[in-house]
Backbone as ProteinMPNN parsed JSONL, in Angstrom:
{"seq_chain_A": "AYALLRTIPGVGPTVGAILLAEIGDIAWFTKFSQLRKLAGLDIIRVQTGKFAGQWRISKCGRGLLRWALYHAAMGVARTAAGRARLAALKAKRHGDRFAGFKAVVELAAKVLRVVWGVWRSGTPYDPRRAGGLQRQPR", "coords_chain_A": {"N_chain_A": [[-9.549, 40.824, 35.474], [-8.843, 38.096, 34.874], [-7.198, 38.467, 32.493], [-5.05, 39.612, 33.59], [-4.011, 37.659, 35.416], [-3.248, 35.582, 33.604], [-1.029, 36.483, 32.817], [1.036, 35.614, 34.305], [3.652, 33.284, 34.825], [2.872, 29.721, 34.758], [0.153, 29.863, 35.127], [-2.452, 28.893, 33.419], [-5.409, 28.745, 31.274], [-7.247, 27.179, 32.7], [-6.403, 27.042, 35.48], [-6.305, 29.725, 35.934], [-9.156, 30.392, 35.726], [-10.234, 29.01, 37.922], [-8.548, 30.144, 39.945], [-9.801, 32.689, 39.859], [-12.516, 32.102, 40.511], [-12.446, 30.702, 43.084], [-10.947, 32.453, 44.935], [-12.405, 35.108, 44.631], [-13.533, 38.093, 45.2], [-10.629, 40.185, 45.189], [-10.401, 42.504, 46.753], [-11.338, 41.919, 49.353], [-9.252, 40.779, 50.756], [-7.082, 42.123, 52.895], [-4.541, 41.582, 53.736], [-1.612, 39.444, 52.909], [-1.472, 37.191, 54.222], [-4.072, 36.511, 54.817], [-5.124, 35.709, 52.562], [-3.433, 33.422, 52.008], [-4.042, 31.69, 54.102], [-6.785, 31.329, 53.265], [-6.121, 29.454, 51.192], [-5.122, 27.479, 52.482], [-2.237, 27.12, 52.843], [-1.09, 27.959, 54.964], [1.153, 27.916, 57.774], [1.402, 25.675, 60.439], [1.414, 24.476, 63.885], [0.866, 21.778, 65.832], [0.25, 21.981, 69.234], [0.315, 20.866, 72.644], [0.335, 20.649, 75.989], [3.41, 19.406, 77.02], [4.097, 18.397, 74.606], [4.944, 19.105, 71.177], [4.291, 19.089, 67.867], [5.225, 18.45, 64.445], [6.03, 21.213, 62.222], [3.707, 22.004, 59.601], [1.694, 22.444, 56.651], [-1.719, 23.795, 56.787], [-3.882, 22.928, 55.653], [-6.585, 23.732, 56.031], [-7.901, 25.23, 54.301], [-9.365, 26.101, 51.09], [-9.65, 23.319, 49.025], [-9.67, 23.132, 46.14], [-8.441, 25.449, 45.459], [-5.81, 25.102, 46.408], [-5.084, 22.959, 44.823], [-5.124, 24.049, 42.256], [-2.899, 26.014, 42.634], [-0.919, 24.162, 43.193], [-0.712, 23.108, 40.59], [-0.002, 25.347, 39.126], [2.508, 25.926, 40.237], [3.965, 23.69, 39.531], [3.825, 24.207, 36.647], [5.508, 26.361, 36.759], [7.861, 25.353, 37.585], [8.706, 23.975, 35.058], [9.962, 25.907, 33.832], [13.184, 27.47, 33.137], [14.152, 29.068, 34.855], [12.264, 28.617, 36.971], [13.068, 25.909, 37.541], [15.597, 26.306, 38.661], [14.889, 27.782, 40.897], [13.467, 25.955, 42.424], [15.389, 23.888, 42.627], [17.064, 25.332, 44.355], [15.366, 25.576, 46.633], [15.079, 22.852, 47.449], [17.669, 22.533, 48.114], [18.207, 23.747, 50.326], [17.083, 22.09, 52.162], [18.665, 19.925, 52.772], [19.146, 16.566, 53.256], [16.456, 16.042, 54.214], [13.885, 13.808, 53.542], [11.535, 14.436, 52.419], [11.946, 16.878, 50.992], [11.584, 17.428, 48.553], [8.854, 17.729, 48.17], [8.187, 19.58, 49.869], [9.474, 21.731, 48.841], [7.909, 22.101, 46.427], [5.444, 23.098, 47.63], [6.209, 25.325, 48.873], [6.947, 26.826, 46.531], [4.551, 26.94, 45.429], [3.048, 28.707, 47.314], [4.661, 30.922, 46.715], [3.781, 31.528, 44.166], [1.111, 32.03, 44.835], [1.654, 34.447, 46.303], [2.489, 36.087, 44.052], [0.35, 36.101, 42.494], [-1.494, 37.36, 44.218], [-0.19, 39.882, 44.369], [0.007, 40.844, 41.68], [-2.674, 40.917, 40.981], [-3.995, 42.663, 42.914], [-2.486, 45.108, 42.294], [-3.045, 45.53, 39.711], [-1.501, 45.493, 37.536], [0.32, 44.093, 34.817], [2.267, 40.782, 35.107], [5.501, 41.138, 35.957], [8.674, 40.026, 35.619], [11.119, 40.902, 36.757], [10.28, 42.112, 38.986], [9.225, 40.009, 40.415], [11.233, 38.315, 41.514], [12.561, 36.31, 39.937], [10.675, 34.405, 38.569], [10.194, 33.091, 35.634], [8.498, 33.8, 32.499], [7.294, 31.278, 30.359], [8.477, 30.749, 26.965], [6.179, 30.73, 24.265]], "CA_chain_A": [[-8.536, 40.212, 36.424], [-8.441, 36.952, 34.132], [-6.006, 38.508, 31.606], [-3.684, 39.706, 34.387], [-3.482, 36.325, 36.028], [-2.783, 34.758, 32.69], [0.384, 36.875, 32.521], [1.877, 34.861, 35.388], [4.082, 31.787, 34.387], [2.293, 28.558, 35.288], [-1.159, 30.163, 35.272], [-3.15, 28.7, 32.18], [-6.662, 28.992, 31.171], [-8.077, 26.374, 33.649], [-5.923, 27.448, 36.611], [-6.867, 31.04, 35.919], [-10.502, 30.518, 36.096], [-10.167, 28.447, 39.296], [-8.157, 31.31, 40.877], [-10.873, 33.737, 39.971], [-13.574, 31.522, 41.221], [-12.098, 30.348, 44.424], [-10.746, 33.672, 45.477], [-13.795, 35.691, 44.465], [-13.101, 39.582, 45.182], [-9.414, 40.365, 46.058], [-10.343, 43.517, 47.82], [-11.689, 41.486, 50.749], [-8.113, 40.442, 51.53], [-6.22, 43.226, 53.117], [-3.129, 41.212, 53.937], [-1.376, 38.371, 51.956], [-1.656, 35.933, 55.019], [-5.469, 36.172, 54.799], [-5.213, 34.747, 51.306], [-2.634, 32.203, 52.185], [-5.095, 30.887, 55.037], [-7.84, 30.78, 52.484], [-5.685, 28.519, 50.364], [-4.734, 26.352, 53.258], [-1.066, 27.126, 52.745], [-0.439, 28.575, 56.182], [2.114, 27.055, 58.465], [0.735, 25.434, 61.891], [2.13, 23.478, 64.519], [-0.006, 21.216, 66.828], [0.93, 21.74, 70.506], [-0.553, 20.623, 73.719], [1.221, 20.228, 77.106], [4.902, 19.222, 76.633], [4.158, 17.884, 73.001], [5.065, 19.961, 70.073], [4.242, 18.543, 66.737], [6.058, 19.207, 63.432], [5.417, 22.308, 61.294], [3.13, 21.673, 58.537], [0.653, 23.355, 56.066], [-2.818, 23.557, 57.589], [-4.869, 22.37, 54.715], [-7.964, 23.989, 56.367], [-8.783, 26.251, 53.322], [-10.017, 25.536, 49.822], [-8.843, 22.333, 48.292], [-9.595, 23.236, 44.706], [-7.515, 26.456, 45.319], [-4.475, 24.498, 46.595], [-4.814, 22.087, 43.832], [-4.741, 25.059, 41.19], [-1.783, 26.515, 42.995], [0.029, 23.124, 42.889], [-0.414, 22.875, 39.209], [0.716, 26.658, 38.666], [3.805, 25.681, 40.638], [4.549, 22.707, 38.552], [4.099, 24.959, 35.449], [6.556, 27.393, 36.815], [9.059, 24.401, 37.57], [9.014, 23.704, 33.911], [10.87, 26.85, 33.03], [14.539, 27.183, 33.582], [14.086, 29.911, 36.269], [11.559, 27.7, 38.007], [13.91, 24.681, 37.879], [16.714, 26.76, 39.365], [14.258, 28.055, 42.276], [13.15, 24.55, 42.981], [16.502, 23.207, 43.121], [17.48, 26.06, 45.748], [14.549, 25.14, 47.689], [15.349, 21.377, 47.835], [18.976, 22.29, 48.665], [18.182, 24.321, 51.859], [16.508, 21.189, 53.099], [19.347, 18.752, 52.533], [18.781, 15.412, 54.372], [15.026, 15.863, 54.482], [13.295, 12.949, 52.582], [10.371, 15.174, 51.858], [12.548, 18.072, 50.568], [10.885, 17.807, 47.004], [7.344, 18.049, 48.326], [8.011, 20.789, 50.703], [9.899, 22.751, 47.86], [6.815, 22.571, 45.832], [4.491, 23.765, 48.481], [6.808, 26.751, 49.036], [6.803, 27.472, 45.378], [3.049, 27.196, 45.289], [2.991, 29.766, 48.022], [5.36, 32.139, 46.165], [3.009, 31.7, 43.045], [0.046, 32.598, 45.465], [1.852, 35.943, 46.378], [2.625, 36.892, 42.75], [-1.001, 36.315, 42.094], [-1.952, 38.502, 44.958], [0.254, 41.213, 43.979], [-0.635, 41.139, 40.232], [-4.285, 41.071, 40.89], [-4.307, 43.803, 43.704], [-1.937, 46.276, 41.666], [-3.737, 45.792, 38.546], [-0.469, 45.666, 36.52], [0.685, 42.81, 34.371], [3.226, 40.346, 35.786], [6.965, 41.747, 35.585], [9.533, 39.046, 36.222], [11.881, 41.573, 37.545], [9.794, 42.339, 40.462], [8.826, 38.744, 41.246], [12.231, 37.504, 41.943], [12.959, 35.365, 38.906], [9.822, 33.535, 37.939], [10.197, 33.645, 34.29], [7.444, 33.23, 31.594], [7.72, 30.197, 29.448], [8.108, 31.093, 25.759], [5.217, 30.025, 23.52]], "C_chain_A": [[-7.919, 38.864, 35.634], [-7.104, 37.262, 33.255], [-4.76, 39.044, 32.59], [-3.281, 38.54, 34.976], [-2.817, 35.57, 34.748], [-1.273, 35.167, 32.13], [1.369, 36.146, 33.315], [2.23, 33.632, 34.792], [3.432, 30.644, 35.432], [0.848, 28.658, 35.445], [-1.77, 30.004, 33.814], [-4.646, 29.137, 32.433], [-7.835, 28.389, 32.489], [-7.635, 27.091, 35.222], [-6.176, 28.984, 36.915], [-8.156, 31.314, 36.326], [-10.672, 29.984, 37.429], [-9.683, 29.457, 40.184], [-9.226, 32.192, 41.016], [-12.22, 33.337, 40.541], [-13.472, 31.199, 42.809], [-11.745, 31.618, 45.231], [-11.902, 34.76, 45.662], [-13.109, 37.245, 44.391], [-11.791, 39.773, 46.032], [-9.292, 41.457, 46.95], [-10.792, 43.064, 49.08], [-10.391, 41.125, 51.568], [-7.195, 41.661, 51.711], [-4.632, 42.76, 53.262], [-2.867, 39.901, 53.076], [-1.643, 37.167, 52.791], [-3.033, 35.637, 55.105], [-5.647, 35.355, 53.52], [-4.642, 33.488, 51.418], [-3.5, 31.241, 53.087], [-6.194, 30.304, 54.224], [-7.388, 29.584, 51.796], [-5.377, 27.277, 51.121], [-3.242, 26.079, 53.325], [-0.368, 27.774, 54.008], [0.337, 27.66, 57.103], [1.706, 26.872, 59.956], [1.57, 24.465, 62.432], [1.19, 23.11, 65.718], [0.77, 21.247, 68.236], [-0.115, 21.63, 71.546], [0.445, 20.171, 75.005], [2.673, 20.577, 76.701], [5.12, 18.92, 75.105], [4.127, 19.093, 72.239], [5.24, 19.189, 68.946], [5.125, 19.231, 65.771], [5.267, 20.503, 62.83], [4.793, 21.641, 60.106], [2.088, 22.68, 57.903], [-0.701, 22.905, 56.78], [-3.834, 22.65, 56.806], [-6.257, 22.55, 54.987], [-8.525, 25.012, 55.329], [-9.366, 25.37, 52.1], [-9.306, 24.575, 49.056], [-8.686, 22.472, 46.891], [-8.607, 24.405, 44.429], [-6.021, 26.074, 45.344], [-4.146, 23.7, 45.379], [-4.269, 23.123, 42.512], [-3.221, 25.632, 41.404], [-0.54, 25.444, 42.857], [0.406, 22.934, 41.517], [0.308, 24.125, 38.608], [2.159, 26.456, 39.148], [4.628, 24.857, 39.843], [4.739, 23.273, 37.224], [5.388, 25.855, 35.609], [7.858, 26.327, 36.813], [9.407, 23.634, 36.253], [9.809, 24.713, 33.218], [12.233, 26.593, 33.789], [14.724, 28.134, 34.841], [13.546, 29.25, 37.419], [12.431, 26.486, 38.383], [14.959, 25.19, 38.753], [16.059, 26.989, 40.903], [13.927, 26.798, 42.932], [14.258, 23.864, 43.509], [17.213, 23.979, 44.289], [16.804, 25.822, 46.811], [14.782, 24.007, 48.265], [16.638, 21.551, 48.645], [19.027, 22.842, 49.997], [17.598, 23.312, 52.718], [17.399, 19.849, 52.948], [19.288, 17.738, 53.66], [17.418, 15.189, 54.687], [14.631, 15.012, 53.282], [12.077, 13.463, 51.774], [10.646, 16.548, 51.416], [11.802, 18.611, 49.215], [9.36, 18.257, 47.353], [7.176, 19.339, 48.989], [8.514, 22.109, 49.815], [8.706, 23.175, 46.904], [5.643, 23.271, 46.383], [4.989, 25.204, 48.635], [6.673, 27.472, 47.608], [5.284, 27.809, 44.959], [2.689, 28.357, 46.072], [3.573, 30.971, 47.395], [4.371, 32.264, 44.87], [1.811, 32.518, 43.531], [0.411, 34.207, 45.701], [1.932, 36.59, 45.251], [1.226, 37.086, 42.297], [-1.708, 37.343, 42.997], [-1.391, 39.726, 44.584], [-0.137, 41.758, 42.732], [-2.036, 41.593, 40.32], [-4.602, 42.475, 41.719], [-3.716, 45.068, 42.947], [-2.471, 46.622, 40.335], [-2.825, 45.87, 37.348], [-0.108, 44.325, 36.177], [1.948, 42.223, 35.055], [4.655, 40.766, 34.964], [7.912, 40.723, 36.271], [10.63, 39.652, 37.027], [11.347, 41.966, 38.849], [9.484, 41.055, 41.341], [9.943, 37.979, 41.658], [12.697, 36.225, 40.99], [12.108, 34.309, 38.411], [9.717, 34.026, 36.561], [9.188, 33.054, 33.481], [7.977, 32.28, 30.589], [7.511, 30.662, 28.079], [7.104, 30.204, 25.145], [5.497, 29.985, 21.954]], "O_chain_A": [[-6.725, 38.578, 35.724], [-6.124, 36.517, 33.264], [-3.59, 38.842, 32.263], [-2.063, 38.385, 35.06], [-1.788, 34.936, 34.98], [-0.555, 34.538, 31.352], [2.536, 36.104, 32.926], [1.373, 32.911, 34.28], [3.501, 30.71, 36.659], [0.239, 27.672, 35.861], [-1.607, 30.937, 33.028], [-5.061, 29.706, 33.443], [-8.82, 28.929, 32.993], [-8.478, 27.583, 35.971], [-6.237, 29.392, 38.075], [-8.424, 32.229, 37.104], [-11.395, 30.68, 38.142], [-10.345, 29.689, 41.195], [-9.626, 32.502, 42.138], [-12.976, 34.19, 41.007], [-14.374, 31.453, 43.607], [-12.367, 31.758, 46.284], [-12.227, 35.187, 46.77], [-12.232, 37.497, 43.565], [-11.753, 39.596, 47.25], [-8.39, 41.537, 47.783], [-10.635, 43.862, 50.004], [-10.376, 41.144, 52.799], [-6.609, 42.15, 50.745], [-3.683, 43.478, 52.945], [-3.83, 39.322, 52.572], [-2.018, 36.142, 52.222], [-3.311, 34.495, 55.471], [-6.343, 34.34, 53.543], [-5.23, 32.495, 50.991], [-3.618, 30.06, 52.761], [-6.563, 29.134, 54.331], [-8.178, 28.641, 51.752], [-5.355, 26.175, 50.573], [-2.866, 24.998, 53.778], [0.829, 28.062, 53.996], [-0.019, 26.483, 57.069], [1.672, 27.869, 60.677], [2.31, 23.731, 61.776], [0.781, 23.975, 66.493], [1.812, 20.606, 68.371], [-1.223, 22.155, 71.44], [1.292, 19.299, 74.813], [3.074, 21.634, 76.215], [6.164, 19.173, 74.503], [3.399, 20.035, 72.553], [6.29, 18.55, 68.881], [5.698, 20.293, 66.018], [4.063, 20.706, 62.988], [5.401, 20.687, 59.62], [1.673, 23.636, 58.558], [-0.789, 21.79, 57.295], [-4.492, 21.761, 57.347], [-7.115, 21.848, 54.454], [-9.59, 25.581, 55.568], [-9.735, 24.198, 52.176], [-8.336, 24.969, 48.408], [-7.68, 22.006, 46.358], [-7.989, 24.437, 43.364], [-5.169, 26.528, 44.581], [-3.005, 23.75, 44.92], [-3.199, 22.96, 41.925], [-2.436, 25.694, 40.457], [0.589, 25.774, 42.495], [1.557, 22.654, 41.181], [1.125, 23.983, 37.699], [3.036, 26.857, 38.383], [5.769, 25.159, 39.49], [5.736, 22.918, 36.595], [6.183, 26.029, 34.686], [8.793, 26.534, 36.04], [10.272, 22.759, 36.272], [10.309, 24.463, 32.122], [12.42, 25.815, 34.724], [15.487, 27.812, 35.752], [14.052, 29.221, 38.541], [12.458, 26.124, 39.56], [15.253, 24.443, 39.686], [16.567, 26.504, 41.914], [14.194, 26.711, 44.131], [14.236, 23.312, 44.609], [17.884, 23.355, 45.112], [17.354, 25.804, 47.913], [14.746, 23.938, 49.494], [16.809, 20.909, 49.681], [19.871, 22.418, 50.788], [17.555, 23.526, 53.93], [16.832, 18.758, 53.006], [19.372, 18.064, 54.844], [17.123, 14.222, 55.389], [14.95, 15.361, 52.145], [11.709, 13.001, 50.694], [9.736, 17.378, 51.425], [11.521, 19.767, 48.899], [8.82, 19.158, 46.711], [6.231, 20.095, 48.765], [8.093, 23.251, 49.999], [8.508, 24.355, 46.612], [4.922, 23.968, 45.669], [4.22, 26.159, 48.528], [6.304, 28.646, 47.571], [4.939, 28.778, 44.282], [1.934, 29.129, 45.481], [2.979, 32.039, 47.542], [4.219, 33.449, 44.576], [1.437, 33.51, 42.904], [-0.368, 35.098, 45.363], [1.477, 37.734, 45.256], [0.905, 38.144, 41.754], [-2.487, 38.142, 42.478], [-2.159, 40.682, 44.47], [-0.554, 42.91, 42.611], [-2.447, 42.595, 39.734], [-5.372, 43.307, 41.238], [-4.419, 46.078, 42.951], [-2.402, 47.756, 39.859], [-3.258, 46.255, 36.262], [-0.168, 43.429, 37.018], [2.716, 43.03, 35.58], [4.852, 40.733, 33.749], [7.874, 40.632, 37.498], [11.093, 38.989, 37.955], [12.134, 42.126, 39.781], [9.477, 41.0, 42.571], [9.677, 36.905, 42.197], [13.183, 35.221, 41.51], [12.627, 33.339, 37.86], [9.26, 35.133, 36.278], [8.928, 31.864, 33.661], [9.05, 32.502, 30.027], [6.359, 31.028, 27.848], [7.111, 29.007, 25.431], [4.72, 29.394, 21.203]]}, "name": "protein", "num_of_chains": 1, "seq": "AYALLRTIPGVGPTVGAILLAEIGDIAWFTKFSQLRKLAGLDIIRVQTGKFAGQWRISKCGRGLLRWALYHAAMGVARTAAGRARLAALKAKRHGDRFAGFKAVVELAAKVLRVVWGVWRSGTPYDPRRAGGLQRQPR"}
C-alpha cells in the first residue's frame, strides 16, 4: 500500500507512512464518509433550540492524520494543477475572509478521497481519474 500511496501527488515518505499507520486496514471502511470521519474532516453544525451555529469540520478524528492530509494538500498546491484547483476553491467563497483556510481543508479532503480510492482499488494514481491533481515532476 505504501508504494501505491507514494504515487499520489503531495504524499511523500513521511506522509505516506503516517497515512498507513493512522488508517490501518483500509478494508474496515466500506464508505468514504467513514474514513473522512476518522480524519475529523466531516462537516458538522451545532444546533440547539432556535440556535444554529456555523458549519465547520468536526476535528473529532485523529489529529496526526489531519496534519498529514494538510501537508499533502500543501504539496498538491505546489503543482500547477493544484494551484488552479486551490484558486477555484477560493473563488467560490468570494468575500469570505477565511476562504484560503477553507479551500486548503477542502483540498485535504480531496486528497483523502484520492488516497481512499487508490488504496481500495490497488491501482496506482491516475491523474485523469482524479480530476486534475497532477504529479509534480522530480
